[in-house]
PDB file of C-alpha atoms in Angstrom:
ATOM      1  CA  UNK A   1     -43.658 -32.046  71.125  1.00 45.00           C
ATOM      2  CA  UNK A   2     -44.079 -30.058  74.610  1.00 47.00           C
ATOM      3  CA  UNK A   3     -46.851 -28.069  74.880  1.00 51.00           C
ATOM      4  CA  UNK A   4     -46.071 -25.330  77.327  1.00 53.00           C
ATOM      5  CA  UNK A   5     -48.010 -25.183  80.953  1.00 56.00           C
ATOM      6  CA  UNK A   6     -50.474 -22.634  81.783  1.00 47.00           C
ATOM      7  CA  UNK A   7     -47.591 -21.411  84.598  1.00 52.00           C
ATOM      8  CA  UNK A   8     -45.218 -21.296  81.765  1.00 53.00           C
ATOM      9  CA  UNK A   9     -47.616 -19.047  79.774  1.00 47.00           C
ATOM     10  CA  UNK A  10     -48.578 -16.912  82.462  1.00 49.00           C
ATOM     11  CA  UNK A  11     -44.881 -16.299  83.435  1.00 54.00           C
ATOM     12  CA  UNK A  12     -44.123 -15.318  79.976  1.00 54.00           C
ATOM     13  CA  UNK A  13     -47.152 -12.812  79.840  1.00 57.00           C
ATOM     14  CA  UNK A  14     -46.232 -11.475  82.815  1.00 63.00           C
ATOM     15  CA  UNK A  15     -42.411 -10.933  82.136  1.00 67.00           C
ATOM     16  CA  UNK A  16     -43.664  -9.142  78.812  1.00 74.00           C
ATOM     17  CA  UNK A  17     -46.777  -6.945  80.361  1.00 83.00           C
ATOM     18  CA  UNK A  18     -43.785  -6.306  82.932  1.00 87.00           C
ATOM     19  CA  UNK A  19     -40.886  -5.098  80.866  1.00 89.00           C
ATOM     20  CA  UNK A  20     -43.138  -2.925  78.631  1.00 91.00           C
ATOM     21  CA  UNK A  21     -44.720  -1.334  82.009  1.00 92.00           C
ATOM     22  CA  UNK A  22     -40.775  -1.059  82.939  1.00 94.00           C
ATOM     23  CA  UNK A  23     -39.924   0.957  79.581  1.00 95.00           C
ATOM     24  CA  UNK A  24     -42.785   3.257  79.745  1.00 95.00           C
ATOM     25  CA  UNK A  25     -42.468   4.126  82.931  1.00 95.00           C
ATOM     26  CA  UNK A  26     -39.305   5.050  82.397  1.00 96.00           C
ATOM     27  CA  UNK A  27     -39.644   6.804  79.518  1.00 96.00           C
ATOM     28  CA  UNK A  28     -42.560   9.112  81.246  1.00 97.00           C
ATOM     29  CA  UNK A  29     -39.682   9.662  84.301  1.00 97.00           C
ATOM     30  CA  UNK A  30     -36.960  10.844  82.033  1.00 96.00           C
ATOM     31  CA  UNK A  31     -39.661  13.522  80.344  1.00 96.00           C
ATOM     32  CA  UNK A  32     -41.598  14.519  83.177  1.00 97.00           C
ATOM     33  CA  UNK A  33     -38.723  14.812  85.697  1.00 95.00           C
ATOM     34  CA  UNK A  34     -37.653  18.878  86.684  1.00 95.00           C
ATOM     35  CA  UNK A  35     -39.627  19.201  83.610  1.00 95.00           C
ATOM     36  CA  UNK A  36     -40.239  22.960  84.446  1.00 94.00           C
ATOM     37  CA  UNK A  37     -36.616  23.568  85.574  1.00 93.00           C
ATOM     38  CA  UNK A  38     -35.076  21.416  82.558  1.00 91.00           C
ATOM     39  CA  UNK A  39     -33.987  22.678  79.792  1.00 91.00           C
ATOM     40  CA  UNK A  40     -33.898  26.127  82.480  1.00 91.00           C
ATOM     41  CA  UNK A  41     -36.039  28.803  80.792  1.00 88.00           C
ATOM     42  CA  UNK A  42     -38.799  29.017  77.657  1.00 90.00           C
ATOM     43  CA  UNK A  43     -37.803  29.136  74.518  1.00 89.00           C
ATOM     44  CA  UNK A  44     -39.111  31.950  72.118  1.00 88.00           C
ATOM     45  CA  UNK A  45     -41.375  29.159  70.201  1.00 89.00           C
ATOM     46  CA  UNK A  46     -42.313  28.225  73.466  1.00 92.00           C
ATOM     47  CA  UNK A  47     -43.324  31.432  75.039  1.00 92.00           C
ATOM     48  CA  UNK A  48     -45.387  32.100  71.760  1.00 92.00           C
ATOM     49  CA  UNK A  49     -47.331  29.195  72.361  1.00 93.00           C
ATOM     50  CA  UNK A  50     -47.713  29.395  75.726  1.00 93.00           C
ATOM     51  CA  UNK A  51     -49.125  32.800  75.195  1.00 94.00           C
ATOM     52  CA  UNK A  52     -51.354  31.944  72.383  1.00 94.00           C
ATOM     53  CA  UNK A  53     -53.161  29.131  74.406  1.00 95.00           C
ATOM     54  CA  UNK A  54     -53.235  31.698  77.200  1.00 95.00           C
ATOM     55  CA  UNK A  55     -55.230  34.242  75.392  1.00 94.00           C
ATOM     56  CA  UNK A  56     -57.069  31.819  73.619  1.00 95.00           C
ATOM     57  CA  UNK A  57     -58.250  30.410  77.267  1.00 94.00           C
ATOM     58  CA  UNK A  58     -59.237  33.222  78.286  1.00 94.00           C
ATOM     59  CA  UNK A  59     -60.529  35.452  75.567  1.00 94.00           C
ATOM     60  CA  UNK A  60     -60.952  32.930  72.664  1.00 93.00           C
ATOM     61  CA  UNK A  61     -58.620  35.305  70.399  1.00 93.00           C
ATOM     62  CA  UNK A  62     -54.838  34.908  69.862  1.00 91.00           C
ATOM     63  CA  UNK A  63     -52.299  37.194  70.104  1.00 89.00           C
ATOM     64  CA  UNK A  64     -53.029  39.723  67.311  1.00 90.00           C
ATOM     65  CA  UNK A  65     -57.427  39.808  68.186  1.00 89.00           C
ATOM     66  CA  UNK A  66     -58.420  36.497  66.099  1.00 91.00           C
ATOM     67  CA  UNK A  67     -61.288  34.661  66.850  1.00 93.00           C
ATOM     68  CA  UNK A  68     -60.202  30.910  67.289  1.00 91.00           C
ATOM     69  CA  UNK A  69     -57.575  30.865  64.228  1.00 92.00           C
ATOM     70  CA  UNK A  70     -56.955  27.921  62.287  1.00 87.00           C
ATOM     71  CA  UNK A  71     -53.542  29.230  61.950  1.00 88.00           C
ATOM     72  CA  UNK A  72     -51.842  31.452  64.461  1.00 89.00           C
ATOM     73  CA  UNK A  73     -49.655  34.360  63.550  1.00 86.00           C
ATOM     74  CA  UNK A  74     -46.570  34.217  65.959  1.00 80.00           C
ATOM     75  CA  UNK A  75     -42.763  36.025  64.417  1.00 73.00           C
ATOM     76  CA  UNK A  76     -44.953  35.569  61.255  1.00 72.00           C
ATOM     77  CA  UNK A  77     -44.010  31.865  61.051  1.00 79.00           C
ATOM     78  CA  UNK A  78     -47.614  30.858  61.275  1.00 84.00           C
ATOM     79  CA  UNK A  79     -48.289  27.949  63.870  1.00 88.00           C
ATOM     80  CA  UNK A  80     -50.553  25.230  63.593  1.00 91.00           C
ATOM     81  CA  UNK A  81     -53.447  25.012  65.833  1.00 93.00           C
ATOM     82  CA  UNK A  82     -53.286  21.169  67.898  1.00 95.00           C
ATOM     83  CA  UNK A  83     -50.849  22.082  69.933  1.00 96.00           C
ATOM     84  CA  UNK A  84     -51.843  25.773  70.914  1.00 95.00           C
ATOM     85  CA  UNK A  85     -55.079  24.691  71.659  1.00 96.00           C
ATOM     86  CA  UNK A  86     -54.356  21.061  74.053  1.00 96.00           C
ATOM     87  CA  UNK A  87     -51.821  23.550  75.792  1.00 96.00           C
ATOM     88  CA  UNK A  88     -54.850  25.805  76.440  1.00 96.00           C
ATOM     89  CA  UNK A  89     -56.550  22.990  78.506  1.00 96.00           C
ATOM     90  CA  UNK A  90     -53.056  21.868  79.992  1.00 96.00           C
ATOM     91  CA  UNK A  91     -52.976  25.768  81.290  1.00 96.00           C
ATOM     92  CA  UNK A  92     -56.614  25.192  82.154  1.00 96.00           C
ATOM     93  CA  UNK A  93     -55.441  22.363  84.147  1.00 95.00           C
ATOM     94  CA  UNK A  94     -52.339  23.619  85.442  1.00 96.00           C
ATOM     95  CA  UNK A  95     -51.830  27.442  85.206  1.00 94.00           C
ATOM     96  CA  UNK A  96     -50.085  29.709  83.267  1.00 93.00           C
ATOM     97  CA  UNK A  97     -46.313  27.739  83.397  1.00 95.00           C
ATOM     98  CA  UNK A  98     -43.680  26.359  81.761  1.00 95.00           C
ATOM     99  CA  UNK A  99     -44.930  23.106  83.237  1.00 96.00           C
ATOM    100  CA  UNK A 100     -48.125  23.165  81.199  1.00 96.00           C
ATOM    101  CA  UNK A 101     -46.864  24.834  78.275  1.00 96.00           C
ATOM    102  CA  UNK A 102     -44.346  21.202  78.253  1.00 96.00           C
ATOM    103  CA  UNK A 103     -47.103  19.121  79.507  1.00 97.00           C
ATOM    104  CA  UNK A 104     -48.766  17.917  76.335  1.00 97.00           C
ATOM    105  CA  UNK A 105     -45.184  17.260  74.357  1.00 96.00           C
ATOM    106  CA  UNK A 106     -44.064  14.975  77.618  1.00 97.00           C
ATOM    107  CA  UNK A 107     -47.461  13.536  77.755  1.00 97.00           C
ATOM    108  CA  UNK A 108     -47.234  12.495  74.070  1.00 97.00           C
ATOM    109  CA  UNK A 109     -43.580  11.569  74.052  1.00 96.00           C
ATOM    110  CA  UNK A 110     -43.966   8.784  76.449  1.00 96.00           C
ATOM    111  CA  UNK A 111     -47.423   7.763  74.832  1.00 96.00           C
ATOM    112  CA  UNK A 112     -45.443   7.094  71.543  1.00 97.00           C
ATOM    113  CA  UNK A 113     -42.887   4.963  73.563  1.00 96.00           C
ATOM    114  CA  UNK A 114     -46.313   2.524  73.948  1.00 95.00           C
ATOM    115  CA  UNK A 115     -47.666   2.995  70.787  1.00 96.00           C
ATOM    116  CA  UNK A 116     -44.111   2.164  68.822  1.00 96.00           C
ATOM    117  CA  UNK A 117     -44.040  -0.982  70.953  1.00 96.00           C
ATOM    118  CA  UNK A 118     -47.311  -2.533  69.609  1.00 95.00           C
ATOM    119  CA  UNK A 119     -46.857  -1.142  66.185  1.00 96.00           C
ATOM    120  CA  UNK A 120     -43.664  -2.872  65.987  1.00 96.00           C
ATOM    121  CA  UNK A 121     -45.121  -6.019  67.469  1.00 95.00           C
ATOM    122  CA  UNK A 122     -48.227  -5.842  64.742  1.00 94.00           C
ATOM    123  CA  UNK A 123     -45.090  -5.766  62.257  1.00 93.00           C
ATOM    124  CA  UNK A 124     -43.081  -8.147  63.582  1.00 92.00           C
ATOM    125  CA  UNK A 125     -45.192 -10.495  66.340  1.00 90.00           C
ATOM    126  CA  UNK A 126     -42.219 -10.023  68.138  1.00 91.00           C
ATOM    127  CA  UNK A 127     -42.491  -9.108  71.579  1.00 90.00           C
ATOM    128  CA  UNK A 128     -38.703  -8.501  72.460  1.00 91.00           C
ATOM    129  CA  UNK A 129     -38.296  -6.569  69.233  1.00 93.00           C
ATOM    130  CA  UNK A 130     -41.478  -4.705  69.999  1.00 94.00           C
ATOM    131  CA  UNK A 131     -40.049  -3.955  73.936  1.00 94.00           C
ATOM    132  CA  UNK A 132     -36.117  -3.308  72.516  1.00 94.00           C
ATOM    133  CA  UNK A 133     -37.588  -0.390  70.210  1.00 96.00           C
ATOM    134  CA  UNK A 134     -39.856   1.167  72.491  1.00 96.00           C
ATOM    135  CA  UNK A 135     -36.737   0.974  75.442  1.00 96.00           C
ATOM    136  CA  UNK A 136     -34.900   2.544  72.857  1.00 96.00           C
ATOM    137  CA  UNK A 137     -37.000   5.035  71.934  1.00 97.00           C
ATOM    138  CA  UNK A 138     -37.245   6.036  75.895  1.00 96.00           C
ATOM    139  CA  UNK A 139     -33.876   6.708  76.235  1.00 96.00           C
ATOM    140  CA  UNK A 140     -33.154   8.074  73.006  1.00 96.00           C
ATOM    141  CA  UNK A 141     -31.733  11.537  73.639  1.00 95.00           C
ATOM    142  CA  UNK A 142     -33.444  13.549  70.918  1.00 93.00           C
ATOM    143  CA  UNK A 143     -36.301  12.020  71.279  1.00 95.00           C
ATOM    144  CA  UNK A 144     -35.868  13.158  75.212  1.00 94.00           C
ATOM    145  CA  UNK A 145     -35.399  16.861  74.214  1.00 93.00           C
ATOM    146  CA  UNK A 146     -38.192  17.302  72.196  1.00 93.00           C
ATOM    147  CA  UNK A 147     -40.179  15.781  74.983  1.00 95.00           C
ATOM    148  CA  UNK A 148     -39.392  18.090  77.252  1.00 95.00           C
ATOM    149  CA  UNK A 149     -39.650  21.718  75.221  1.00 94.00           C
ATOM    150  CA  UNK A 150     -43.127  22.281  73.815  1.00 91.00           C
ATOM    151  CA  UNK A 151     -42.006  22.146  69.974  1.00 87.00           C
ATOM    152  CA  UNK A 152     -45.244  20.863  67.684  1.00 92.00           C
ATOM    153  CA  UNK A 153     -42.844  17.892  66.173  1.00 92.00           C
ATOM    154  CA  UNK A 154     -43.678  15.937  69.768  1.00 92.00           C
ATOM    155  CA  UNK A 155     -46.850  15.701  69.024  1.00 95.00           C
ATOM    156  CA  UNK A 156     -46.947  15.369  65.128  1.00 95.00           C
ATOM    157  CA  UNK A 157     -44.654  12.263  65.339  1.00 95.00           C
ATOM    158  CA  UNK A 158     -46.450  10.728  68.112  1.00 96.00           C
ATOM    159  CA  UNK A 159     -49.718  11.252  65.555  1.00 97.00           C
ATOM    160  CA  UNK A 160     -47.893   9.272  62.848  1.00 96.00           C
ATOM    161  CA  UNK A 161     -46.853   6.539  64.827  1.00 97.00           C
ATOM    162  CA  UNK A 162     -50.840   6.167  66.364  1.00 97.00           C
ATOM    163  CA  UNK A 163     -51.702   6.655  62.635  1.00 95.00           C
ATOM    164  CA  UNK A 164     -49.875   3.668  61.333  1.00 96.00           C
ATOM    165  CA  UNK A 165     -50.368   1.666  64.556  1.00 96.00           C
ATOM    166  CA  UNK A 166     -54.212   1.941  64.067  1.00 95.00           C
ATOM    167  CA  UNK A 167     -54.196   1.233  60.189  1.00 94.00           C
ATOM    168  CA  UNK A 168     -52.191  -1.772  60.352  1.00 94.00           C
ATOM    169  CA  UNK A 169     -54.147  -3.632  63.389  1.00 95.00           C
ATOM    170  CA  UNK A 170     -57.360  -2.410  61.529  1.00 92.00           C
ATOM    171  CA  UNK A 171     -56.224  -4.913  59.164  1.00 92.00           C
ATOM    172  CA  UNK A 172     -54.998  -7.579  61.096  1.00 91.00           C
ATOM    173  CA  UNK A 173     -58.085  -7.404  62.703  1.00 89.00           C
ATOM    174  CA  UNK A 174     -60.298  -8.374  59.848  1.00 85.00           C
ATOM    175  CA  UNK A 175     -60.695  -4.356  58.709  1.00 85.00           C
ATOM    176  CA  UNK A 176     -61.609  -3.067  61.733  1.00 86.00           C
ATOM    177  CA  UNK A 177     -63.692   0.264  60.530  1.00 85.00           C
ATOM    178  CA  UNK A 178     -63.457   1.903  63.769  1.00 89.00           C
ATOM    179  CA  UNK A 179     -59.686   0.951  63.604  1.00 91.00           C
ATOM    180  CA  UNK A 180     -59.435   2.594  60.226  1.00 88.00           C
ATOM    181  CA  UNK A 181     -61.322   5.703  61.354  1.00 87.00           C
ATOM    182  CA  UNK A 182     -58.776   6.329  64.727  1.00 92.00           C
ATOM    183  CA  UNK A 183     -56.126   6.168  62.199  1.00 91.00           C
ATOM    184  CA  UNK A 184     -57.174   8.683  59.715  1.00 88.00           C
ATOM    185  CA  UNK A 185     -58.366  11.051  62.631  1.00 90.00           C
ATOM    186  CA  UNK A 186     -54.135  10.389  63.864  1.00 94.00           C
ATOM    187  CA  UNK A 187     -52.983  11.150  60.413  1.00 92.00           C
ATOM    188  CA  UNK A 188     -55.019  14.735  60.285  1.00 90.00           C
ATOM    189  CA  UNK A 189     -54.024  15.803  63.421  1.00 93.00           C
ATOM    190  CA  UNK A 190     -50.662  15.476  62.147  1.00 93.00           C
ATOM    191  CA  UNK A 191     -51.218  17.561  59.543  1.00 91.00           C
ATOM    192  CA  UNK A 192     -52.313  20.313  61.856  1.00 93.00           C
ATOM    193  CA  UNK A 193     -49.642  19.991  64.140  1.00 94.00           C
ATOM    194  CA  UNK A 194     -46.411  20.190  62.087  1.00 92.00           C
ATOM    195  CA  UNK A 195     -45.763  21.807  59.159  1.00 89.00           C
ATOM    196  CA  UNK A 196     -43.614  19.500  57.814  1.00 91.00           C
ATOM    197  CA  UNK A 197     -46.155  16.111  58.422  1.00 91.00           C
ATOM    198  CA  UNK A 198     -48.420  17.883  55.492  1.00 88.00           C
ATOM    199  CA  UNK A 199     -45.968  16.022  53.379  1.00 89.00           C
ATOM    200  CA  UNK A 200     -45.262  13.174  55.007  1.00 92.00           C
ATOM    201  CA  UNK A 201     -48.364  12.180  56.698  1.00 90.00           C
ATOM    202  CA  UNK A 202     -50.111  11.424  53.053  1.00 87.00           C
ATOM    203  CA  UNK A 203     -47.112   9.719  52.144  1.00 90.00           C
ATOM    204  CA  UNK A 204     -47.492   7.126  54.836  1.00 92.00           C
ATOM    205  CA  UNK A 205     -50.974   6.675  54.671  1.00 88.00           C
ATOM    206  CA  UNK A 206     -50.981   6.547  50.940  1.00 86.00           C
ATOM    207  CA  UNK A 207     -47.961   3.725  51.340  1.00 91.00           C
ATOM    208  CA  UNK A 208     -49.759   2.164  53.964  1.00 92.00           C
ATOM    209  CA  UNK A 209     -52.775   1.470  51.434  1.00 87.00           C
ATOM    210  CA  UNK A 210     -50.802   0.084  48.390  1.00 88.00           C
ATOM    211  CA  UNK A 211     -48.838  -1.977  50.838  1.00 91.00           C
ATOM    212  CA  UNK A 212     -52.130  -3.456  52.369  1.00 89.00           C
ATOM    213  CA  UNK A 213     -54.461  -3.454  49.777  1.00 86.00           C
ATOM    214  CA  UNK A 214     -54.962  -7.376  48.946  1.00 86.00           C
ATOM    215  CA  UNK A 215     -55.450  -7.757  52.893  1.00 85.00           C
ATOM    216  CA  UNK A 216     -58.482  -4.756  52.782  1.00 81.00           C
ATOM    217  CA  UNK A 217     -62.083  -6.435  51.794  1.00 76.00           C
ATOM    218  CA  UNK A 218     -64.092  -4.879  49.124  1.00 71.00           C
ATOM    219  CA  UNK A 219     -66.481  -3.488  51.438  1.00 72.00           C
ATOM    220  CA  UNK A 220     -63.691  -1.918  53.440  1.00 72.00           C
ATOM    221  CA  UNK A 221     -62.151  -0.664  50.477  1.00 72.00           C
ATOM    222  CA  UNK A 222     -65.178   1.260  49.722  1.00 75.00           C
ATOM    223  CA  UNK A 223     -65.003   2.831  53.347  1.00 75.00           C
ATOM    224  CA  UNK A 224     -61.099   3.554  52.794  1.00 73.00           C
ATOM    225  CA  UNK A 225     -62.356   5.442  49.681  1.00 74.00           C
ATOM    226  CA  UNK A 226     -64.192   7.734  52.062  1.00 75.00           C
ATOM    227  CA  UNK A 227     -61.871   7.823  53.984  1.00 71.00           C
ATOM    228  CA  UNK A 228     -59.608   8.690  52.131  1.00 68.00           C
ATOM    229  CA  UNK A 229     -61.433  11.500  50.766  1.00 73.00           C
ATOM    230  CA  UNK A 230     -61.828  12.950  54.077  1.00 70.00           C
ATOM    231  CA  UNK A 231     -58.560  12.521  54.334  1.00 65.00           C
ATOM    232  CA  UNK A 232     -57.721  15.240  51.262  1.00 67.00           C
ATOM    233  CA  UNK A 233     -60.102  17.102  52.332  1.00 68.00           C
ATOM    234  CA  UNK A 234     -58.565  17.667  55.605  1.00 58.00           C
ATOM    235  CA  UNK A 235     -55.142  18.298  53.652  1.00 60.00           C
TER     236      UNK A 235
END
């Protein structure tokens, strides 16, 4: 049997570090490009948020006098706080625009393109697989509209796929507890991103422990317990 050279190797790390480099970056073109101009104009959601993190920034209240909210009173729908408050420090960062009130869903849209390519690859060991996703994630045109409007769903989804990414290398990396922590940290900033991720997010996490539970040590399994009950508790 061959063994393959150390130039063969290299080439073939290089090729993948690459194409993956390739894919994200354009992923992060496709959401960041004219990304004040397109789509043209806020959207009411949009505008509510973007005002919200405003007045938050500058007076710590929202809209209707409330001292840092946990929820945010907006066409009485009731937002979730992550994304009001990370577009207060995009405004921070880049003033009071559509750019920043877009910012953190771009930002988070092309993050997910990298973090679906090595969850996919801790799935599979795969590396094409892992790079054919994530390209077609990138161009995938919803996920490309969400990207560029700042809707909460952006950054919920991209919190899911962190979530599960960090779970499932915690465990292929002999129950990494740090590992484990990131991941329950992803899932409950999900929760407080997207209304609809208060169902799903427990779900997945729930799944993702009966589906890995032979693989979790005991003394690991003890920490997933409190974990887990932080977890709740954060629900």
């Amino acid at each position: 049997m061959q063994i393959p050279s150390l130039m063969t190797i290299a080439k073939k790390i290089h090729f993948s570090t690459s194409l993956i480099v390739f894919i994200f970056c354009l992923g992060f073109f496709l959401r960041f490009n004219q990304l004040s101009n397109i789509p043209n104009g806020l959207y009411p959601d949009e505008t509510a948020i973007g005002y919200n993190a405003y007045s938050i920034l500058l007076t710590g209240k929202d809209e209707y006098g409330i001292h840092l909210p946990l929820y945010f009173r907006s066409f009485d729908d009731y937002k979730l706080p992550v994304y009001i408050y990370s577009t207060a420090l995009a405004i921070k960062a880049f003033g009071a625009n559509a750019f920043a009130i877009r910012f953190m869903s771009a930002l988070f849209g092309s993050l997910t393109i990298i973090a679906l390519y090595f969850l996919i690859y801790e799935l599979s060991k795969k590396k094409m697989l892992a790079a054919l996703t994530s390209f077609f994630l990138a161009v995938n045109p919803w996920h490309m509209f969400f990207s560029r409007v700042g809707y909460e769903v952006n950054l919920a989804t991209a919190f899911l796929v962190i979530g599960a990414l960090c779970f499932i290398t915690a465990v292929n990396r002999k129950n990494n507890f740090l590992l484990f922590l990131f991941s329950i940290i992803a899932f409950l900033l999900s929760l407080y991103t997207y209304n609809v991720t208060r169902i799903i997010a427990p779900l997945i996490f729930v799944m993702l422990i009966i589906l890995y539970y032979k693989k979790i040590t005991v003394t690991s399994k003890k920490l997933l317990i409190a974990l887990f009950s932080l977890f709740f508790i954060g629900v």
